[in-house]
Amino acid sequence: MVDQSRLRPSAARAVVRAAIALILSHGASLALAQRAPVSPDHPWHGLGEARIEADARNFKEPGLNFDQEKTYSLPELIDLAESHNPETRVAWERARAQAAAWGVARSELYPTVAAAALAGVDRDQTYLADRFFRQTIGDFQVALNLNYTILDFGARAGRINAAKAEALAANFAFNDTHRSVIYRVEQAYYQLLNAAGQEEAARANLSNAQAVQQAAEERLNHGLATLPDVLEARSATAQAQYELQAVLGAEEIAYGNLATALGTVPQTAIHVQPLRELTIPSTIDDTVNSAIDRALAQRPDLLQRVVDVQTAKARVQEAHAAYYPSLNFTATPTAQSLYGLQQQFPWGQTAGPAGGMAFSLNWTVFDGGARKNRLAQAEANVHEAEAQIHASRDQIANEVWAAYSDLNTALRQREAATALLEATGRSYDAALESYNYGLRNLLDVTAAQRTLAQARSTDVLARTRVLTTLAALAFRAGDSIQWNGMRPRP
């Protein structure tokens, strides 16, 4: 039979050792998780990193589901971006937080009331005559504490006005975020249209190169061409195939850029309205002066600068109020119940209202120039904010001027590209026909083919550049976030 008395001490020691090992291992893990990297020449890896990596893997973004059978237009893509791009939510939450800060500032206009319930027992020895008597006092009370600033000569008003202006600034920043998101979607969309158009041009170029190669090989079979001609035609076909693959890679990147601008993962499949279905404007129905005037009136980043002046002026008001006294009122009504017991006497009890009220007048007589310097600082901030407005206005006017000039240039290039494409197309057809009749050599045909391929690429680029510069002008003028500027979109 096993002696239980001998097992118990050893089992107890084993439990103690296990507990100590657990504590030490836990402490060591904490120490390793919080320790800095050992040396500057190796990456740091620790328990903390593993936990963060697990959290990152478990973090899920809200999904953005696309209809695979639907072809999305630019306004529909913009609506999706405004709803799902995380930057708009970040700006929205900041605006909400600033609105709450405004509410906090306005709460200073009202009194604060705090309630407290207190209970306790106090026992001590009281010396009377020639001996000590033990006494016990129990206390229970419910108290209210009311504080109210009656007069502060505009200090609260300055803080409230500053918070209100900052809330407006956050709203304008929210609008500016939408303006930036819309512009990025437009840029990505037109980049994708350009890449898709370049693919069509590259495939047409490949088809032309294959047609020339076929014609050269047929003429070689009939003894009307030489082997170098066929080799030149094959080289042109291989070059066209190479250029097509480069265009396909650029198109994949453009799809990823558009998906990112919409607020989803790059591998998302999106079907968009093609370039051939869009109307390309040929003229500008606006003047540069009216565009500049609209920009100076509605650009949210400029409006935010104007609000910054209001914020700075409110801080000046608050700084001025520091020169004057503030009058405060305090009231502490209390309902109190006391119980007492003194040695050799029976219990005693009393209850009733208590408390008090007071007015306090606070006035800083001397502060070593702190108020003076705070006021000077606030006034300097006003002048700085006003100067920022002038600088922003000049910059915005120049941005609109440059965007307007780019649009005019793009329209003229579009006309030239159309004429170039028509001329090179006729030149290629004529050269190929003449080659088939033996009137032109293969070098003339391949040269015409390359010129036509370049003209196709230029035509696609010119069309998308008109749309891109038109979107840039709307972005610079602030039209992209205005209802009358959003419908219809090009």
CSV table of C-alpha atoms in Angstrom, one decimal:
chain,number,residue,atom,x,y,z
A,1,MET,CA,0.0,0.0,0.0
A,2,VAL,CA,1.3,3.5,-0.9
A,3,ASP,CA,2.1,5.8,1.9
A,4,GLN,CA,0.0,8.9,1.3
A,5,SER,CA,1.8,11.0,3.9
A,6,ARG,CA,5.0,10.7,1.9
A,7,LEU,CA,3.4,11.7,-1.4
A,8,ARG,CA,1.7,14.8,-0.2
A,9,PRO,CA,4.9,16.9,0.5
A,10,SER,CA,6.4,15.9,-2.8
A,11,ALA,CA,3.2,16.7,-4.6
A,12,ALA,CA,3.1,20.0,-2.9
A,13,ARG,CA,6.6,20.8,-3.9
A,14,ALA,CA,5.8,19.9,-7.5
A,15,VAL,CA,2.8,22.2,-7.6
A,16,VAL,CA,5.0,25.0,-6.2
A,17,ARG,CA,7.7,24.4,-8.8
A,18,ALA,CA,5.1,24.4,-11.6
A,19,ALA,CA,3.6,27.6,-10.3
A,20,ILE,CA,7.0,29.3,-10.2
A,21,ALA,CA,7.9,28.1,-13.7
A,22,LEU,CA,4.6,29.4,-15.0
A,23,ILE,CA,5.1,32.8,-13.4
A,24,LEU,CA,8.7,33.0,-14.7
A,25,SER,CA,7.7,32.0,-18.2
A,26,HIS,CA,4.9,34.5,-18.2
A,27,GLY,CA,7.2,37.2,-17.0
A,28,ALA,CA,9.8,36.3,-19.5
A,29,SER,CA,7.3,36.4,-22.4
A,30,LEU,CA,6.2,39.8,-21.2
A,31,ALA,CA,9.8,41.0,-21.1
A,32,LEU,CA,10.5,39.7,-24.6
A,33,ALA,CA,7.3,41.2,-26.0
A,34,GLN,CA,8.3,44.7,-24.6
A,35,ARG,CA,12.0,44.5,-25.3
A,36,ALA,CA,13.6,46.7,-27.9
A,37,PRO,CA,15.4,45.2,-30.9
A,38,VAL,CA,18.7,43.6,-29.8
A,39,SER,CA,20.8,45.2,-32.6
A,40,PRO,CA,20.4,47.6,-35.5
A,41,ASP,CA,21.4,45.1,-38.2
A,42,HIS,CA,18.6,42.5,-37.9
A,43,PRO,CA,14.8,42.9,-38.0
A,44,TRP,CA,12.9,42.5,-34.8
A,45,HIS,CA,10.6,39.6,-34.3
A,46,GLY,CA,8.7,38.9,-31.0
A,47,LEU,CA,5.5,37.8,-29.4
A,48,GLY,CA,4.0,41.2,-29.8
A,49,GLU,CA,4.6,41.1,-33.6
A,50,ALA,CA,2.8,37.7,-33.8
A,51,ARG,CA,-0.2,39.1,-32.1
A,52,ILE,CA,-0.4,42.2,-34.3
A,53,GLU,CA,0.0,40.0,-37.4
A,54,ALA,CA,-2.9,37.9,-36.3
A,55,ASP,CA,-5.0,40.9,-35.7
A,56,ALA,CA,-4.1,42.2,-39.2
A,57,ARG,CA,-5.1,38.9,-40.8
A,58,ASN,CA,-8.4,38.9,-38.9
A,59,PHE,CA,-9.2,42.5,-39.9
A,60,LYS,CA,-11.8,42.5,-42.6
A,61,GLU,CA,-12.7,45.5,-44.8
A,62,PRO,CA,-16.3,46.1,-45.9
A,63,GLY,CA,-16.9,44.4,-49.2
A,64,LEU,CA,-17.8,46.2,-52.4
A,65,ASN,CA,-19.8,43.9,-54.7
A,66,PHE,CA,-19.9,44.6,-58.4
A,67,ASP,CA,-22.4,43.3,-60.8
A,68,GLN,CA,-20.4,41.3,-63.3
A,69,GLU,CA,-23.0,41.8,-66.0
A,70,LYS,CA,-23.3,45.6,-65.5
A,71,THR,CA,-21.3,48.2,-67.4
A,72,TYR,CA,-20.6,51.1,-65.0
A,73,SER,CA,-20.6,54.7,-66.1
A,74,LEU,CA,-18.4,57.4,-64.6
A,75,PRO,CA,-21.2,58.9,-62.4
A,76,GLU,CA,-21.9,55.4,-61.0
A,77,LEU,CA,-18.3,54.8,-60.2
A,78,ILE,CA,-18.1,58.1,-58.5
A,79,ASP,CA,-21.2,57.3,-56.4
A,80,LEU,CA,-19.5,54.0,-55.4
A,81,ALA,CA,-16.3,55.7,-54.4
A,82,GLU,CA,-18.0,58.4,-52.3
A,83,SER,CA,-19.8,55.6,-50.4
A,84,HIS,CA,-17.0,53.1,-50.0
A,85,ASN,CA,-13.7,54.9,-50.2
A,86,PRO,CA,-12.3,54.9,-46.6
A,87,GLU,CA,-11.0,58.5,-46.9
A,88,THR,CA,-14.5,59.9,-47.0
A,89,ARG,CA,-15.4,58.0,-43.8
A,90,VAL,CA,-12.2,59.3,-42.1
A,91,ALA,CA,-13.1,62.9,-43.0
A,92,TRP,CA,-16.7,62.3,-42.0
A,93,GLU,CA,-15.7,61.0,-38.5
A,94,ARG,CA,-13.4,64.0,-38.1
A,95,ALA,CA,-16.2,66.4,-38.9
A,96,ARG,CA,-18.5,64.6,-36.4
A,97,ALA,CA,-15.8,64.8,-33.7
A,98,GLN,CA,-15.4,68.5,-34.3
A,99,ALA,CA,-19.1,69.0,-34.2
A,100,ALA,CA,-19.1,67.3,-30.8
A,101,ALA,CA,-16.3,69.6,-29.7
A,102,TRP,CA,-18.5,72.5,-30.6
A,103,GLY,CA,-21.2,71.0,-28.4
A,104,VAL,CA,-18.7,70.7,-25.5
A,105,ALA,CA,-17.7,74.4,-25.9
A,106,ARG,CA,-21.4,75.4,-25.8
A,107,SER,CA,-22.0,73.5,-22.6
A,108,GLU,CA,-20.0,76.2,-20.8
A,109,LEU,CA,-23.0,78.5,-21.1
A,110,TYR,CA,-24.9,76.2,-18.6
A,111,PRO,CA,-24.2,75.4,-15.0
A,112,THR,CA,-22.7,72.1,-13.9
A,113,VAL,CA,-24.4,70.0,-11.3
A,114,ALA,CA,-22.7,67.1,-9.6
A,115,ALA,CA,-24.3,64.7,-7.0
A,116,ALA,CA,-22.4,62.7,-4.4
A,117,ALA,CA,-23.6,60.3,-1.7
A,118,LEU,CA,-21.2,60.0,1.3
A,119,ALA,CA,-21.3,57.6,4.2
A,120,GLY,CA,-18.8,57.0,7.0
A,121,VAL,CA,-18.1,56.2,10.6
A,122,ASP,CA,-15.6,58.1,12.7
A,123,ARG,CA,-14.4,56.9,16.1
A,124,ASP,CA,-12.0,58.7,18.4
A,125,GLN,CA,-11.2,59.5,22.1
A,126,THR,CA,-12.4,62.9,23.4
A,127,TYR,CA,-10.7,64.3,26.5
A,128,LEU,CA,-13.0,65.9,29.0
A,129,ALA,CA,-12.1,67.0,32.5
A,130,ASP,CA,-9.6,64.4,33.6
A,131,ARG,CA,-10.4,61.4,31.5
A,132,PHE,CA,-10.9,60.3,27.9
A,133,PHE,CA,-14.3,59.4,26.5
A,134,ARG,CA,-14.7,57.3,23.4
A,135,GLN,CA,-17.2,58.6,20.9
A,136,THR,CA,-18.5,57.2,17.6
A,137,ILE,CA,-20.1,59.4,14.9
A,138,GLY,CA,-21.9,58.0,11.8
A,139,ASP,CA,-22.4,60.4,8.9
A,140,PHE,CA,-24.6,59.9,5.8
A,141,GLN,CA,-25.3,62.7,3.4
A,142,VAL,CA,-26.4,63.4,-0.2
A,143,ALA,CA,-24.8,66.6,-1.6
A,144,LEU,CA,-25.3,68.6,-4.8
A,145,ASN,CA,-22.5,70.8,-6.2
A,146,LEU,CA,-23.7,73.6,-8.6
A,147,ASN,CA,-21.2,75.8,-10.4
A,148,TYR,CA,-22.0,78.5,-12.8
A,149,THR,CA,-20.0,81.2,-14.5
A,150,ILE,CA,-22.1,84.4,-14.4
A,151,LEU,CA,-19.8,86.7,-16.2
A,152,ASP,CA,-16.4,86.3,-18.0
A,153,PHE,CA,-16.4,89.2,-20.5
A,154,GLY,CA,-16.5,87.0,-23.6
A,155,ALA,CA,-14.1,84.2,-22.8
A,156,ARG,CA,-16.7,81.5,-23.2
A,157,ALA,CA,-18.0,83.2,-26.4
A,158,GLY,CA,-14.5,83.2,-27.8
A,159,ARG,CA,-14.1,79.5,-27.2
A,160,ILE,CA,-17.5,78.7,-28.6
A,161,ASN,CA,-17.0,80.7,-31.7
A,162,ALA,CA,-13.6,79.1,-32.2
A,163,ALA,CA,-15.1,75.6,-31.9
A,164,LYS,CA,-17.9,76.6,-34.3
A,165,ALA,CA,-15.4,77.8,-36.8
A,166,GLU,CA,-13.4,74.6,-36.4
A,167,ALA,CA,-16.5,72.5,-37.0
A,168,LEU,CA,-17.1,74.5,-40.2
A,169,ALA,CA,-13.5,73.9,-41.3
A,170,ALA,CA,-13.9,70.2,-40.7
A,171,ASN,CA,-17.0,70.2,-42.9
A,172,PHE,CA,-15.2,72.0,-45.7
A,173,ALA,CA,-12.3,69.5,-45.3
A,174,PHE,CA,-14.9,66.7,-45.7
A,175,ASN,CA,-16.1,68.3,-48.9
A,176,ASP,CA,-12.5,68.7,-50.1
A,177,THR,CA,-12.0,65.0,-49.5
A,178,HIS,CA,-15.0,64.2,-51.7
A,179,ARG,CA,-13.5,66.5,-54.4
A,180,SER,CA,-10.2,64.7,-54.2
A,181,VAL,CA,-11.8,61.3,-54.3
A,182,ILE,CA,-14.0,62.2,-57.3
A,183,TYR,CA,-10.9,63.5,-59.2
A,184,ARG,CA,-8.9,60.4,-58.5
A,185,VAL,CA,-11.8,58.2,-59.8
A,186,GLU,CA,-12.0,60.3,-62.9
A,187,GLN,CA,-8.2,60.1,-63.4
A,188,ALA,CA,-8.2,56.3,-62.9
A,189,TYR,CA,-11.2,55.9,-65.2
A,190,TYR,CA,-9.7,57.9,-68.0
A,191,GLN,CA,-6.4,56.1,-67.5
A,192,LEU,CA,-8.2,52.9,-67.9
A,193,LEU,CA,-10.0,54.1,-71.0
A,194,ASN,CA,-6.7,55.2,-72.5
A,195,ALA,CA,-5.2,51.8,-71.8
A,196,ALA,CA,-8.2,50.0,-73.3
A,197,GLY,CA,-8.1,52.3,-76.4
A,198,GLN,CA,-4.4,51.6,-76.7
A,199,GLU,CA,-5.1,47.9,-76.6
A,200,GLU,CA,-7.6,48.3,-79.5
A,201,ALA,CA,-5.0,50.3,-81.4
A,202,ALA,CA,-2.3,47.8,-80.7
A,203,ARG,CA,-4.5,44.9,-81.9
A,204,ALA,CA,-5.4,46.8,-85.0
A,205,ASN,CA,-1.7,47.4,-85.6
A,206,LEU,CA,-1.0,43.7,-85.1
A,207,SER,CA,-3.7,42.9,-87.6
A,208,ASN,CA,-2.2,45.2,-90.1
A,209,ALA,CA,1.3,43.7,-89.5
A,210,GLN,CA,-0.1,40.2,-90.0
A,211,ALA,CA,-1.8,41.4,-93.2
A,212,VAL,CA,1.5,42.8,-94.5
A,213,GLN,CA,3.3,39.6,-93.6
A,214,GLN,CA,0.7,37.5,-95.3
A,215,ALA,CA,1.0,39.6,-98.5
A,216,ALA,CA,4.8,39.4,-98.4
A,217,GLU,CA,4.7,35.6,-98.0
A,218,GLU,CA,2.2,35.2,-100.8
A,219,ARG,CA,4.4,37.3,-103.1
A,220,LEU,CA,7.4,35.3,-102.1
A,221,ASN,CA,5.6,32.1,-103.0
A,222,HIS,CA,4.8,33.5,-106.4
A,223,GLY,CA,8.4,34.8,-106.9
A,224,LEU,CA,7.5,38.4,-106.6
A,225,ALA,CA,9.2,39.2,-103.3
A,226,THR,CA,12.5,38.4,-101.6
A,227,LEU,CA,13.2,36.6,-98.4
A,228,PRO,CA,14.5,39.8,-96.7
A,229,ASP,CA,11.0,41.3,-97.4
A,230,VAL,CA,9.3,38.4,-95.6
A,231,LEU,CA,11.8,38.6,-92.7
A,232,GLU,CA,11.1,42.4,-92.4
A,233,ALA,CA,7.4,41.7,-92.3
A,234,ARG,CA,7.8,39.0,-89.7
A,235,SER,CA,9.9,41.4,-87.6
A,236,ALA,CA,7.2,44.0,-87.8
A,237,THR,CA,4.6,41.5,-86.7
A,238,ALA,CA,6.7,40.5,-83.7
A,239,GLN,CA,7.2,44.1,-82.8
A,240,ALA,CA,3.4,44.7,-82.9
A,241,GLN,CA,2.9,41.6,-80.7
A,242,TYR,CA,5.5,43.0,-78.2
A,243,GLU,CA,3.8,46.4,-78.0
A,244,LEU,CA,0.4,44.7,-77.5
A,245,GLN,CA,1.7,42.8,-74.4
A,246,ALA,CA,3.1,46.1,-73.0
A,247,VAL,CA,-0.3,47.7,-73.5
A,248,LEU,CA,-2.1,44.8,-71.8
A,249,GLY,CA,0.1,45.1,-68.8
A,250,ALA,CA,-0.6,48.8,-68.5
A,251,GLU,CA,-4.4,48.1,-68.8
A,252,GLU,CA,-4.1,45.6,-65.8
A,253,ILE,CA,-2.4,48.3,-63.7
A,254,ALA,CA,-5.1,50.8,-64.7
A,255,TYR,CA,-7.8,48.4,-63.5
A,256,GLY,CA,-6.0,48.2,-60.1
A,257,ASN,CA,-5.8,51.9,-59.8
A,258,LEU,CA,-9.5,52.3,-60.5
A,259,ALA,CA,-10.4,49.7,-57.9
A,260,THR,CA,-8.2,51.3,-55.3
A,261,ALA,CA,-9.8,54.7,-56.0
A,262,LEU,CA,-13.2,53.1,-55.5
A,263,GLY,CA,-12.1,51.7,-52.1
A,264,THR,CA,-11.7,48.0,-52.9
A,265,VAL,CA,-9.0,45.5,-53.7
A,266,PRO,CA,-7.1,45.8,-57.0
A,267,GLN,CA,-8.0,42.4,-58.2
A,268,THR,CA,-11.7,43.3,-58.4
A,269,ALA,CA,-13.2,42.9,-61.9
A,270,ILE,CA,-15.0,46.0,-63.1
A,271,HIS,CA,-16.7,46.6,-66.4
A,272,VAL,CA,-16.7,50.3,-67.4
A,273,GLN,CA,-18.3,52.3,-70.2
A,274,PRO,CA,-15.8,52.3,-73.1
A,275,LEU,CA,-14.3,55.3,-74.7
A,276,ARG,CA,-16.2,55.0,-78.0
A,277,GLU,CA,-19.5,55.5,-76.1
A,278,LEU,CA,-18.5,58.8,-74.6
A,279,THR,CA,-19.1,62.2,-76.1
A,280,ILE,CA,-15.8,64.1,-76.6
A,281,PRO,CA,-16.4,67.9,-76.5
A,282,SER,CA,-14.9,70.0,-79.2
A,283,THR,CA,-15.1,73.4,-77.6
A,284,ILE,CA,-15.2,75.0,-74.1
A,285,ASP,CA,-18.5,76.5,-73.1
A,286,ASP,CA,-16.9,78.6,-70.4
A,287,THR,CA,-14.3,81.4,-70.0
A,288,VAL,CA,-11.3,81.3,-67.9
A,289,ASN,CA,-12.5,84.3,-65.9
A,290,SER,CA,-15.8,82.7,-64.9
A,291,ALA,CA,-13.9,79.5,-64.0
A,292,ILE,CA,-11.6,81.4,-61.7
A,293,ASP,CA,-14.5,83.2,-60.2
A,294,ARG,CA,-16.3,80.0,-59.4
A,295,ALA,CA,-13.1,78.5,-57.9
A,296,LEU,CA,-12.6,81.5,-55.6
A,297,ALA,CA,-16.2,81.2,-54.5
A,298,GLN,CA,-16.7,77.5,-54.0
A,299,ARG,CA,-13.3,75.7,-53.5
A,300,PRO,CA,-13.6,74.0,-50.1
A,301,ASP,CA,-9.9,74.3,-49.3
A,302,LEU,CA,-10.2,78.1,-49.8
A,303,LEU,CA,-13.4,78.3,-47.7
A,304,GLN,CA,-11.5,76.4,-45.1
A,305,ARG,CA,-8.8,79.2,-45.1
A,306,VAL,CA,-11.6,81.7,-44.6
A,307,VAL,CA,-12.9,79.8,-41.6
A,308,ASP,CA,-9.4,79.7,-40.2
A,309,VAL,CA,-9.5,83.5,-40.0
A,310,GLN,CA,-12.8,83.3,-38.0
A,311,THR,CA,-11.1,80.8,-35.6
A,312,ALA,CA,-8.2,83.1,-35.1
A,313,LYS,CA,-10.4,86.0,-34.4
A,314,ALA,CA,-12.4,84.0,-31.8
A,315,ARG,CA,-9.1,83.2,-30.1
A,316,VAL,CA,-8.3,86.9,-30.0
A,317,GLN,CA,-11.7,87.5,-28.3
A,318,GLU,CA,-10.8,84.8,-25.7
A,319,ALA,CA,-7.4,86.4,-25.2
A,320,HIS,CA,-8.9,89.8,-24.6
A,321,ALA,CA,-11.3,88.4,-22.0
A,322,ALA,CA,-8.3,87.3,-19.9
A,323,TYR,CA,-7.7,91.0,-18.9
A,324,TYR,CA,-11.1,91.2,-17.1
A,325,PRO,CA,-12.4,89.4,-14.0
A,326,SER,CA,-14.8,86.4,-14.0
A,327,LEU,CA,-17.7,86.1,-11.6
A,328,ASN,CA,-18.7,82.6,-10.5
A,329,PHE,CA,-21.5,81.2,-8.4
A,330,THR,CA,-21.2,78.0,-6.3
A,331,ALA,CA,-24.0,76.3,-4.3
A,332,THR,CA,-23.7,73.0,-2.3
A,333,PRO,CA,-27.1,72.0,-0.9
A,334,THR,CA,-26.7,68.9,1.3
A,335,ALA,CA,-29.2,66.5,3.0
A,336,GLN,CA,-27.3,65.2,6.1
A,337,SER,CA,-28.0,62.6,8.8
A,338,LEU,CA,-25.7,62.2,11.8
A,339,TYR,CA,-25.6,59.4,14.4
A,340,GLY,CA,-23.5,59.7,17.5
A,341,LEU,CA,-22.6,57.5,20.5
A,342,GLN,CA,-20.5,58.8,23.4
A,343,GLN,CA,-19.3,56.6,26.2
A,344,GLN,CA,-21.8,56.4,29.1
A,345,PHE,CA,-24.5,58.1,27.0
A,346,PRO,CA,-27.2,56.8,24.7
A,347,TRP,CA,-27.2,57.1,20.9
A,348,GLY,CA,-28.0,60.5,19.5
A,349,GLN,CA,-29.3,61.4,16.0
A,350,THR,CA,-29.9,64.6,14.0
A,351,ALA,CA,-30.9,65.2,10.4
A,352,GLY,CA,-31.6,68.2,8.2
A,353,PRO,CA,-30.5,70.3,5.3
A,354,ALA,CA,-27.1,71.8,5.2
A,355,GLY,CA,-24.7,73.4,2.7
A,356,GLY,CA,-23.8,76.8,1.5
A,357,MET,CA,-23.5,79.2,-1.4
A,358,ALA,CA,-20.8,81.6,-2.5
A,359,PHE,CA,-19.9,84.1,-5.2
A,360,SER,CA,-16.3,84.4,-6.3
A,361,LEU,CA,-14.7,87.1,-8.3
A,362,ASN,CA,-11.4,86.1,-9.9
A,363,TRP,CA,-9.1,88.7,-11.5
A,364,THR,CA,-5.5,88.2,-12.4
A,365,VAL,CA,-3.7,91.4,-11.5
A,366,PHE,CA,-0.2,90.5,-12.6
A,367,ASP,CA,1.0,87.6,-14.7
A,368,GLY,CA,4.4,88.7,-16.0
A,369,GLY,CA,3.1,89.6,-19.5
A,370,ALA,CA,1.5,86.2,-20.2
A,371,ARG,CA,-1.9,87.8,-21.3
A,372,LYS,CA,-0.2,90.4,-23.4
A,373,ASN,CA,1.9,87.8,-25.3
A,374,ARG,CA,-1.1,85.5,-25.7
A,375,LEU,CA,-3.1,88.3,-27.2
A,376,ALA,CA,-0.2,89.3,-29.5
A,377,GLN,CA,0.1,85.6,-30.6
A,378,ALA,CA,-3.6,85.4,-31.3
A,379,GLU,CA,-3.5,88.6,-33.4
A,380,ALA,CA,-0.5,87.4,-35.3
A,381,ASN,CA,-2.4,84.2,-36.1
A,382,VAL,CA,-5.2,86.3,-37.5
A,383,HIS,CA,-2.8,88.2,-39.8
A,384,GLU,CA,-1.2,84.9,-40.8
A,385,ALA,CA,-4.6,83.3,-41.7
A,386,GLU,CA,-5.5,86.4,-43.8
A,387,ALA,CA,-2.2,86.2,-45.6
A,388,GLN,CA,-2.8,82.5,-46.3
A,389,ILE,CA,-6.1,83.4,-48.0
A,390,HIS,CA,-4.3,85.8,-50.4
A,391,ALA,CA,-1.7,83.1,-51.1
A,392,SER,CA,-4.3,80.4,-51.7
A,393,ARG,CA,-6.4,82.7,-54.0
A,394,ASP,CA,-3.3,83.4,-56.2
A,395,GLN,CA,-2.5,79.7,-56.3
A,396,ILE,CA,-6.0,78.6,-57.1
A,397,ALA,CA,-6.3,81.2,-59.9
A,398,ASN,CA,-3.0,79.9,-61.4
A,399,GLU,CA,-4.2,76.3,-61.1
A,400,VAL,CA,-7.5,77.1,-62.9
A,401,TRP,CA,-5.5,79.1,-65.5
A,402,ALA,CA,-3.2,76.2,-66.1
A,403,ALA,CA,-6.1,73.7,-66.3
A,404,TYR,CA,-7.9,75.9,-68.8
A,405,SER,CA,-4.8,76.2,-71.0
A,406,ASP,CA,-4.3,72.4,-70.8
A,407,LEU,CA,-7.9,71.9,-72.0
A,408,ASN,CA,-7.5,74.3,-74.9
A,409,THR,CA,-4.3,72.5,-75.9
A,410,ALA,CA,-5.9,69.1,-75.6
A,411,LEU,CA,-8.8,70.2,-77.8
A,412,ARG,CA,-6.4,71.5,-80.5
A,413,GLN,CA,-4.4,68.3,-80.3
A,414,ARG,CA,-7.6,66.3,-80.6
A,415,GLU,CA,-8.3,68.0,-84.0
A,416,ALA,CA,-4.8,67.4,-85.2
A,417,ALA,CA,-4.9,63.7,-84.1
A,418,THR,CA,-8.1,63.2,-86.0
A,419,ALA,CA,-6.6,64.6,-89.1
A,420,LEU,CA,-3.4,62.6,-88.6
A,421,LEU,CA,-5.3,59.4,-88.2
A,422,GLU,CA,-7.3,59.9,-91.3
A,423,ALA,CA,-4.3,60.8,-93.4
A,424,THR,CA,-2.1,57.9,-92.1
A,425,GLY,CA,-5.0,55.4,-92.7
A,426,ARG,CA,-5.3,56.4,-96.3
A,427,SER,CA,-1.5,56.4,-96.7
A,428,TYR,CA,-1.3,52.8,-95.3
A,429,ASP,CA,-4.1,51.6,-97.5
A,430,ALA,CA,-2.5,53.1,-100.6
A,431,ALA,CA,0.9,51.7,-99.7
A,432,LEU,CA,-0.4,48.2,-99.2
A,433,GLU,CA,-2.4,48.3,-102.4
A,434,SER,CA,0.6,49.5,-104.3
A,435,TYR,CA,2.7,46.8,-102.8
A,436,ASN,CA,0.3,44.1,-103.8
A,437,TYR,CA,0.6,45.5,-107.4
A,438,GLY,CA,4.3,45.6,-107.2
A,439,LEU,CA,4.5,49.4,-107.3
A,440,ARG,CA,5.9,49.9,-103.8
A,441,ASN,CA,8.5,48.0,-101.8
A,442,LEU,CA,7.9,46.5,-98.4
A,443,LEU,CA,9.9,49.1,-96.5
A,444,ASP,CA,7.3,51.7,-97.6
A,445,VAL,CA,4.5,49.6,-96.4
A,446,THR,CA,6.0,48.9,-93.0
A,447,ALA,CA,6.8,52.6,-92.6
A,448,ALA,CA,3.2,53.5,-93.3
A,449,GLN,CA,2.1,50.8,-90.9
A,450,ARG,CA,4.2,52.1,-88.1
A,451,THR,CA,3.0,55.7,-88.8
A,452,LEU,CA,-0.6,54.5,-88.7
A,453,ALA,CA,0.0,52.6,-85.4
A,454,GLN,CA,1.4,55.8,-83.9
A,455,ALA,CA,-1.5,57.8,-85.2
A,456,ARG,CA,-4.0,55.3,-83.7
A,457,SER,CA,-2.2,55.6,-80.3
A,458,THR,CA,-2.1,59.4,-80.5
A,459,ASP,CA,-5.8,59.6,-81.4
A,460,VAL,CA,-6.7,57.5,-78.3
A,461,LEU,CA,-4.4,59.6,-76.1
A,462,ALA,CA,-5.8,62.8,-77.5
A,463,ARG,CA,-9.4,61.8,-76.8
A,464,THR,CA,-8.7,60.7,-73.3
A,465,ARG,CA,-6.6,63.8,-72.7
A,466,VAL,CA,-9.5,66.0,-73.5
A,467,LEU,CA,-11.6,64.2,-70.9
A,468,THR,CA,-8.8,64.2,-68.4
A,469,THR,CA,-8.1,67.9,-68.7
A,470,LEU,CA,-11.8,68.7,-68.6
A,471,ALA,CA,-12.0,66.8,-65.3
A,472,ALA,CA,-8.9,68.6,-64.1
A,473,LEU,CA,-10.6,72.0,-64.8
A,474,ALA,CA,-13.7,70.9,-62.9
A,475,PHE,CA,-11.5,69.8,-60.0
A,476,ARG,CA,-9.5,73.0,-59.9
A,477,ALA,CA,-12.7,75.1,-60.2
A,478,GLY,CA,-14.5,73.1,-57.5
A,479,ASP,CA,-17.3,72.1,-59.9
A,480,SER,CA,-17.0,68.4,-59.2
A,481,ILE,CA,-18.7,68.6,-55.8
A,482,GLN,CA,-21.5,71.0,-57.0
A,483,TRP,CA,-24.8,69.4,-58.0
A,484,ASN,CA,-24.9,71.5,-61.2
A,485,GLY,CA,-21.4,70.4,-62.0
A,486,MET,CA,-21.9,66.7,-61.4
A,487,ARG,CA,-24.8,66.1,-63.8
A,488,PRO,CA,-24.0,65.3,-66.5
A,489,ARG,CA,-20.4,64.3,-66.3
A,490,PRO,CA,-18.3,63.8,-69.4
